[in-house]
């Protein structure tokens, strides 16, 4: 029988009712709020489709924890389609509830052997997305089932943040006043373990510290290598606490699921291993018999993890993940992760409330909704490692070049870390600074990245890379100042002096929006460089070098006056480039001036520019510049934050990105590059740059 994952997914409109073979059908009804403490009036949002709170995501984060643990639902309904890696490759997860002997699907699109009736489907009534959680509510057979995907974010807690694990929690209750016999089954396929379905995997089951763990591992791992952006080495874990009623089984997908439907898994692993992922599609199955259910049950909590040692390499040295400094084995880490599940949910609930309430104050309900969608994606582009006994963090340039710790990807992502965890931002900057100081980087300006292909930070000691001299040097100075990071003074001063010589009128250079091409005399790039010179004055002051602080601040003030003259067109707006009259572009780099409290840009210039943007607004936003109709969501929110004192402009940028997210037919993890007319993805997805959505919140941490 052909596996259902090879069949095309049913076409579903976002406001359509969804029905699949034998299903009870799916209808949507609004019933829950973004934050547990919010009132109905506060959370009401008529723009969100019925049943989705606080927005309809283009793709809903499920297990989104690291560059290689990143599984999403690229649609509206948990039952009826497969979950997938951020690339779109299927990473199958199946959920089946047996209620009074009848089997209902609540996750995935599983098939059964020919001749057997199709599964029925639970009815989905609600989807709630918070900054750390995605919660689905479904019902069938008199039972309501709540399925919560929790990928913890732990600001200030490196130990917990280092664990590459995510929770799936199931809770059932009767909704008709009657008791019902219920069992819940969940599995994941070996597709989670490798990007090539022809690769062979092995599997295992073991119990440690009261936790049962099933696992997949590639039989011929490619250490520090990728296949289709997925890691070719490491172990996928599927774990839960041992308890009465729990059973497990590893084997062919339809065999294991038939056992679950029949009433109990065998507690055995298929001996035919290793074998190819596509050879009878092995799965890791867990089943919990809840018995007679009337009131709400205790949650059935499963964790999924992707564990790799080493995690990355730096200049030829393999670096272990940071979690290895806290736990002697991954089994002990998983055990602790499960014993911490209740407390983790409480911590993340408090974080959800904080982010939501802060975001509402900063930019309203729609802004809070965007923050809810962006947080996990921003953090999941990064991971913690240990080098010479000290923590470092690396970032993957997901879905564009795949580079290691690209500075102009760190830069747009920076606001989320500046708001929630400046220490984490500091750890992300550390490898970049180390390489420039001691790693062999040969040029006077900052490097673009640490290596062309994640997870190998091989450097560019020959100087052959995608140079962005003003861009990256300025980005580094601004981020160091935002993180209030100390040390590294000599290299920072070197970059600042490069900017003094080159930033006021940049030559023909590449810059972060490299898809638009090289540009000379760029007004926006010059603005970034000037603000960065001002940032160096703050770095110098923090280092106790008052003479340098005065020197760089004086230059920044002198340059900004010259910049205003060079950049302003005869009509009053700021040009795209000094030598291009009649042009314009988003001056999103004004945000850094506001973030650092430098106040270099005259208020009148900011206000005039904001009014200009409103006059050039399309249905889904103001384009990045006059040459194209696309924009970037991160830069749109940076611009909104620069315009924070002008609510009509600020709110327009927020509203437009919200409308794009909730209307786009591009069902991919939050894209940052999209067309402002059609609301279609123009490129990129799942990138950590959506940390830029937090720009308005980062202003709360400014000096």
Tab-separated table of N, CA, C and O in Angstrom, residues 171-256:
chain	number	residue	atom	x	y	z
A	171	UNK	N	-4.172	16.341	27.228
A	171	UNK	CA	-5.071	16.325	28.378
A	171	UNK	C	-6.500	16.097	27.870
A	171	UNK	O	-6.938	16.781	26.935
A	172	UNK	N	-7.207	15.130	28.473
A	172	UNK	CA	-8.560	14.792	28.043
A	172	UNK	C	-9.565	15.079	29.154
A	172	UNK	O	-9.227	15.022	30.340
A	173	UNK	N	-10.796	15.381	28.744
A	173	UNK	CA	-11.891	15.529	29.714
A	173	UNK	C	-13.217	15.231	29.015
A	173	UNK	O	-13.373	15.444	27.811
A	174	UNK	N	-14.176	14.744	29.793
A	174	UNK	CA	-15.513	14.500	29.259
A	174	UNK	C	-16.257	15.829	29.122
A	174	UNK	O	-16.157	16.700	29.985
A	175	UNK	N	-16.997	15.975	28.022
A	175	UNK	CA	-17.778	17.205	27.819
A	175	UNK	C	-19.276	16.917	27.731
A	175	UNK	O	-20.058	17.820	27.437
A	176	UNK	N	-19.662	15.672	28.000
A	176	UNK	CA	-21.098	15.353	27.955
A	176	UNK	C	-21.627	14.826	29.277
A	176	UNK	O	-22.741	14.309	29.349
A	177	UNK	N	-20.809	14.936	30.327
A	177	UNK	CA	-21.227	14.500	31.644
A	177	UNK	C	-21.122	13.005	31.874
A	177	UNK	O	-21.479	12.531	32.954
A	178	UNK	N	-20.632	12.273	30.905
A	178	UNK	CA	-20.517	10.831	31.024
A	178	UNK	C	-19.055	10.414	31.107
A	178	UNK	O	-18.172	11.129	30.639
A	179	UNK	N	-18.815	9.256	31.678
A	179	UNK	CA	-17.463	8.691	31.701
A	179	UNK	C	-17.216	7.930	30.399
A	179	UNK	O	-18.105	7.238	29.895
A	180	UNK	N	-15.983	8.112	29.854
A	180	UNK	CA	-15.619	7.441	28.607
A	180	UNK	C	-14.255	6.780	28.773
A	180	UNK	O	-13.349	7.368	29.373
A	181	UNK	N	-14.120	5.592	28.235
A	181	UNK	CA	-12.834	4.916	28.255
A	181	UNK	C	-11.950	5.484	27.141
A	181	UNK	O	-12.341	5.490	25.969
A	182	UNK	N	-10.757	5.978	27.534
A	182	UNK	CA	-9.903	6.713	26.595
A	182	UNK	C	-8.470	6.199	26.677
A	182	UNK	O	-7.942	5.962	27.769
A	183	UNK	N	-7.866	6.026	25.522
A	183	UNK	CA	-6.420	5.847	25.449
A	183	UNK	C	-5.887	6.780	24.363
A	183	UNK	O	-6.584	7.087	23.387
A	184	UNK	N	-4.654	7.236	24.558
A	184	UNK	CA	-4.044	8.209	23.653
A	184	UNK	C	-2.732	7.643	23.123
A	184	UNK	O	-1.891	7.165	23.895
A	185	UNK	N	-2.574	7.734	21.814
A	185	UNK	CA	-1.399	7.185	21.147
A	185	UNK	C	-0.702	8.291	20.351
A	185	UNK	O	-1.352	9.098	19.670
A	186	UNK	N	0.640	8.324	20.417
A	186	UNK	CA	1.443	9.258	19.629
A	186	UNK	C	2.664	8.534	19.074
A	186	UNK	O	3.280	7.724	19.784
A	187	UNK	N	3.002	8.850	17.825
A	187	UNK	CA	4.261	8.335	17.288
A	187	UNK	C	4.944	9.400	16.444
A	187	UNK	O	4.318	10.383	16.020
A	188	UNK	N	6.242	9.211	16.232
A	188	UNK	CA	6.988	9.964	15.227
A	188	UNK	C	7.720	8.964	14.347
A	188	UNK	O	8.050	7.850	14.772
A	189	UNK	N	7.969	9.382	13.107
A	189	UNK	CA	8.628	8.485	12.152
A	189	UNK	C	10.129	8.736	12.124
A	189	UNK	O	10.638	9.750	12.615
A	190	UNK	N	10.833	7.819	11.471
A	190	UNK	CA	12.281	7.945	11.347
A	190	UNK	C	12.681	9.099	10.438
A	190	UNK	O	13.869	9.438	10.359
A	191	UNK	N	11.721	9.717	9.765
A	191	UNK	CA	12.019	10.897	8.949
A	191	UNK	C	12.612	12.041	9.772
A	191	UNK	O	13.272	12.924	9.219
A	192	UNK	N	12.372	12.035	11.077
A	192	UNK	CA	12.938	13.069	11.948
A	192	UNK	C	14.465	12.933	12.055
A	192	UNK	O	15.137	13.887	12.456
A	193	UNK	N	15.010	11.769	11.720
A	193	UNK	CA	16.413	11.466	12.022
A	193	UNK	C	17.384	11.804	10.901
A	193	UNK	O	18.598	11.822	11.124
A	194	UNK	N	16.882	12.071	9.684
A	194	UNK	CA	17.799	12.294	8.562
A	194	UNK	C	17.024	12.937	7.424
A	194	UNK	O	15.811	12.725	7.284
A	195	UNK	N	17.720	13.711	6.598
A	195	UNK	CA	17.068	14.376	5.483
A	195	UNK	C	16.862	13.522	4.257
A	195	UNK	O	16.222	13.948	3.295
A	196	UNK	N	17.406	12.306	4.259
A	196	UNK	CA	17.297	11.409	3.113
A	196	UNK	C	16.538	10.159	3.532
A	196	UNK	O	16.991	9.403	4.405
A	197	UNK	N	15.390	9.920	2.921
A	197	UNK	CA	14.576	8.760	3.302
A	197	UNK	C	15.197	7.433	2.868
A	197	UNK	O	14.714	6.373	3.258
A	198	UNK	N	16.269	7.482	2.077
A	198	UNK	CA	16.999	6.255	1.746
A	198	UNK	C	18.094	5.944	2.761
A	198	UNK	O	18.732	4.888	2.679
A	199	UNK	N	18.320	6.848	3.697
A	199	UNK	CA	19.314	6.589	4.738
A	199	UNK	C	18.794	5.529	5.701
A	199	UNK	O	17.591	5.424	5.962
A	200	UNK	N	19.725	4.749	6.246
A	200	UNK	CA	19.361	3.714	7.211
A	200	UNK	C	19.416	4.253	8.634
A	200	UNK	O	20.266	5.100	8.949
A	201	UNK	N	18.517	3.757	9.470
A	201	UNK	CA	18.495	4.134	10.874
A	201	UNK	C	18.411	2.890	11.742
A	201	UNK	O	17.943	1.833	11.311
A	202	UNK	N	18.872	3.054	12.975
A	202	UNK	CA	18.690	2.043	14.018
A	202	UNK	C	17.801	2.638	15.095
A	202	UNK	O	17.609	3.854	15.169
A	203	UNK	N	17.268	1.776	15.955
A	203	UNK	CA	16.401	2.270	17.020
A	203	UNK	C	16.663	1.537	18.317
A	203	UNK	O	17.296	0.481	18.358
A	204	UNK	N	16.138	2.125	19.391
A	204	UNK	CA	16.416	1.582	20.721
A	204	UNK	C	15.296	2.009	21.658
A	204	UNK	O	14.581	2.991	21.412
A	205	UNK	N	15.158	1.274	22.750
A	205	UNK	CA	14.250	1.628	23.844
A	205	UNK	C	14.970	1.378	25.152
A	205	UNK	O	15.618	0.337	25.328
A	206	UNK	N	14.885	2.350	26.045
A	206	UNK	CA	15.495	2.173	27.361
A	206	UNK	C	14.742	3.020	28.381
A	206	UNK	O	14.063	3.990	28.029
A	207	UNK	N	14.863	2.628	29.651
A	207	UNK	CA	14.252	3.370	30.747
A	207	UNK	C	15.358	3.846	31.684
A	207	UNK	O	16.182	3.038	32.130
A	208	UNK	N	15.380	5.143	31.959
A	208	UNK	CA	16.375	5.732	32.850
A	208	UNK	C	15.699	6.787	33.712
A	208	UNK	O	14.981	7.652	33.191
A	209	UNK	N	15.933	6.721	35.018
A	209	UNK	CA	15.390	7.735	35.911
A	209	UNK	C	13.889	7.852	35.860
A	209	UNK	O	13.339	8.956	36.002
A	210	UNK	N	13.207	6.729	35.626
A	210	UNK	CA	11.749	6.741	35.592
A	210	UNK	C	11.163	7.242	34.288
A	210	UNK	O	9.959	7.509	34.213
A	211	UNK	N	11.994	7.363	33.253
A	211	UNK	CA	11.537	7.867	31.955
A	211	UNK	C	11.843	6.826	30.877
A	211	UNK	O	12.961	6.313	30.793
A	212	UNK	N	10.837	6.514	30.073
A	212	UNK	CA	11.000	5.612	28.933
A	212	UNK	C	11.375	6.441	27.709
A	212	UNK	O	10.684	7.394	27.342
A	213	UNK	N	12.487	6.091	27.046
A	213	UNK	CA	12.943	6.803	25.851
A	213	UNK	C	13.078	5.834	24.692
A	213	UNK	O	13.777	4.822	24.787
A	214	UNK	N	12.398	6.148	23.602
A	214	UNK	CA	12.572	5.476	22.331
A	214	UNK	C	13.402	6.394	21.447
A	214	UNK	O	13.293	7.614	21.535
A	215	UNK	N	14.228	5.811	20.573
A	215	UNK	CA	15.141	6.681	19.816
A	215	UNK	C	15.444	6.118	18.442
A	215	UNK	O	15.378	4.906	18.210
A	216	UNK	N	15.783	7.057	17.528
A	216	UNK	CA	16.300	6.748	16.202
A	216	UNK	C	17.686	7.370	16.063
A	216	UNK	O	17.910	8.516	16.493
A	217	UNK	N	18.604	6.634	15.426
A	217	UNK	CA	19.941	7.159	15.143
A	217	UNK	C	20.357	6.709	13.750
A	217	UNK	O	20.181	5.532	13.408
A	218	UNK	N	20.895	7.617	12.915
A	218	UNK	CA	21.393	7.188	11.609
A	218	UNK	C	22.450	6.096	11.765
A	218	UNK	O	23.334	6.189	12.621
A	219	UNK	N	22.365	5.071	10.935
A	219	UNK	CA	23.309	3.959	11.033
A	219	UNK	C	24.695	4.338	10.546
A	219	UNK	O	25.702	3.810	11.023
A	220	UNK	N	24.745	5.251	9.583
A	220	UNK	CA	26.029	5.716	9.044
A	220	UNK	C	26.053	7.239	9.141
A	220	UNK	O	25.894	7.945	8.131
A	221	UNK	N	26.209	7.758	10.342
A	221	UNK	CA	26.074	9.201	10.534
A	221	UNK	C	27.150	9.992	9.802
A	221	UNK	O	28.315	9.580	9.744
A	222	UNK	N	26.743	11.094	9.238
A	222	UNK	CA	27.693	12.048	8.671
A	222	UNK	C	27.915	13.148	9.681
A	222	UNK	O	27.148	14.112	9.746
A	223	UNK	N	28.919	13.005	10.518
A	223	UNK	CA	29.146	13.942	11.622
A	223	UNK	C	29.471	15.317	11.066
A	223	UNK	O	30.295	15.473	10.154
A	224	UNK	N	28.793	16.318	11.604
A	224	UNK	CA	28.958	17.713	11.196
A	224	UNK	C	28.624	17.912	9.720
A	224	UNK	O	29.207	18.765	9.028
A	225	UNK	N	27.643	17.135	9.246
A	225	UNK	CA	27.184	17.254	7.862
A	225	UNK	C	25.665	17.351	7.840
A	225	UNK	O	24.980	16.902	8.768
A	226	UNK	N	25.158	17.940	6.763
A	226	UNK	CA	23.724	18.100	6.580
A	226	UNK	C	23.262	17.368	5.322
A	226	UNK	O	24.033	17.136	4.401
A	227	UNK	N	21.970	17.066	5.316
A	227	UNK	CA	21.306	16.581	4.117
A	227	UNK	C	19.961	17.288	4.057
A	227	UNK	O	19.112	17.094	4.939
A	228	UNK	N	19.782	18.136	3.051
A	228	UNK	CA	18.541	18.891	2.966
A	228	UNK	C	18.312	19.774	4.170
A	228	UNK	O	17.167	19.925	4.619
A	229	UNK	N	19.380	20.358	4.700
A	229	UNK	CA	19.362	21.234	5.875
A	229	UNK	C	19.083	20.502	7.179
A	229	UNK	O	19.054	21.117	8.239
A	230	UNK	N	18.883	19.199	7.139
A	230	UNK	CA	18.734	18.405	8.348
A	230	UNK	C	20.083	17.813	8.729
A	230	UNK	O	20.922	17.530	7.875
A	231	UNK	N	20.301	17.624	10.025
A	231	UNK	CA	21.552	17.029	10.491
A	231	UNK	C	21.634	15.575	10.068
A	231	UNK	O	20.645	14.828	10.148
A	232	UNK	N	22.816	15.154	9.637
A	232	UNK	CA	23.031	13.760	9.244
A	232	UNK	C	23.621	12.929	10.374
A	232	UNK	O	24.014	11.777	10.158
A	233	UNK	N	23.690	13.503	11.558
A	233	UNK	CA	24.181	12.768	12.718
A	233	UNK	C	23.339	13.182	13.924
A	233	UNK	O	22.593	14.165	13.876
A	234	UNK	N	23.444	12.394	15.006
A	234	UNK	CA	22.672	12.688	16.203
A	234	UNK	C	21.566	11.675	16.432
A	234	UNK	O	21.330	10.773	15.617
A	235	UNK	N	20.868	11.835	17.526
A	235	UNK	CA	19.824	10.900	17.946
A	235	UNK	C	18.519	11.643	18.168
A	235	UNK	O	18.489	12.676	18.855
A	236	UNK	N	17.454	11.129	17.582
A	236	UNK	CA	16.102	11.630	17.842
A	236	UNK	C	15.519	10.843	19.011
A	236	UNK	O	15.519	9.599	18.993
A	237	UNK	N	15.056	11.549	20.036
A	237	UNK	CA	14.492	10.884	21.211
A	237	UNK	C	13.001	11.190	21.332
A	237	UNK	O	12.538	12.278	20.984
A	238	UNK	N	12.278	10.216	21.847
A	238	UNK	CA	10.817	10.281	22.024
A	238	UNK	C	10.550	9.653	23.387
A	238	UNK	O	10.662	8.446	23.553
A	239	UNK	N	10.249	10.480	24.386
A	239	UNK	CA	10.316	10.034	25.783
A	239	UNK	C	9.062	10.412	26.555
A	239	UNK	O	8.391	11.410	26.248
A	240	UNK	N	8.790	9.628	27.605
A	240	UNK	CA	7.720	9.973	28.536
A	240	UNK	C	7.976	9.292	29.872
A	240	UNK	O	8.720	8.301	29.954
A	241	UNK	N	7.371	9.804	30.914
A	241	UNK	CA	7.523	9.240	32.251
A	241	UNK	C	6.813	7.889	32.342
A	241	UNK	O	5.669	7.735	31.878
A	242	UNK	N	7.484	6.912	32.928
A	242	UNK	CA	6.864	5.604	33.132
A	242	UNK	C	5.678	5.755	34.084
A	242	UNK	O	5.777	6.411	35.123
A	243	UNK	N	4.541	5.152	33.737
A	243	UNK	CA	3.350	5.212	34.582
A	243	UNK	C	2.415	4.070	34.227
A	243	UNK	O	2.541	3.439	33.174
A	244	UNK	N	1.469	3.806	35.102
A	244	UNK	CA	0.478	2.761	34.860
A	244	UNK	C	-0.308	3.083	33.599
A	244	UNK	O	-0.750	4.210	33.394
A	245	UNK	N	-0.474	2.068	32.752
A	245	UNK	CA	-1.235	2.242	31.520
A	245	UNK	C	-0.390	2.576	30.319
A	245	UNK	O	-0.904	2.624	29.198
A	246	UNK	N	0.931	2.808	30.535
A	246	UNK	CA	1.809	3.170	29.419
A	246	UNK	C	2.299	1.906	28.707
A	246	UNK	O	2.693	0.925	29.349
A	247	UNK	N	2.310	1.945	27.381
A	247	UNK	CA	2.927	0.886	26.589
A	247	UNK	C	3.662	1.533	25.417
A	247	UNK	O	3.423	2.676	25.062
A	248	UNK	N	4.570	0.759	24.822
A	248	UNK	CA	5.386	1.297	23.731
A	248	UNK	C	5.638	0.225	22.693
A	248	UNK	O	5.502	-0.974	22.965
A	249	UNK	N	6.047	0.659	21.499
A	249	UNK	CA	6.374	-0.284	20.432
A	249	UNK	C	7.148	0.476	19.356
A	249	UNK	O	6.883	1.649	19.092
A	250	UNK	N	8.127	-0.191	18.745
A	250	UNK	CA	8.880	0.370	17.627
A	250	UNK	C	8.741	-0.580	16.455
A	250	UNK	O	8.981	-1.791	16.593
A	251	UNK	N	8.361	-0.048	15.307
A	251	UNK	CA	8.211	-0.903	14.141
A	251	UNK	C	7.552	-0.181	12.997
A	251	UNK	O	7.480	1.057	12.968
A	252	UNK	N	7.057	-0.949	12.033
A	252	UNK	CA	6.411	-0.389	10.853
A	252	UNK	C	5.206	0.451	11.252
A	252	UNK	O	4.434	0.081	12.151
A	253	UNK	N	5.005	1.581	10.578
A	253	UNK	CA	3.962	2.520	10.980
A	253	UNK	C	2.586	1.877	11.095
A	253	UNK	O	1.926	1.969	12.149
A	254	UNK	N	2.129	1.170	10.047
A	254	UNK	CA	0.772	0.624	10.109
A	254	UNK	C	0.660	-0.503	11.117
A	254	UNK	O	-0.408	-0.714	11.710
A	255	UNK	N	1.730	-1.228	11.366
A	255	UNK	CA	1.707	-2.313	12.345
A	255	UNK	C	1.566	-1.753	13.758
A	255	UNK	O	0.743	-2.217	14.559
A	256	UNK	N	2.371	-0.760	14.070
A	256	UNK	CA	2.333	-0.179	15.417
A	256	UNK	C	0.996	0.518	15.646
A	256	UNK	O	0.393	0.381	16.726
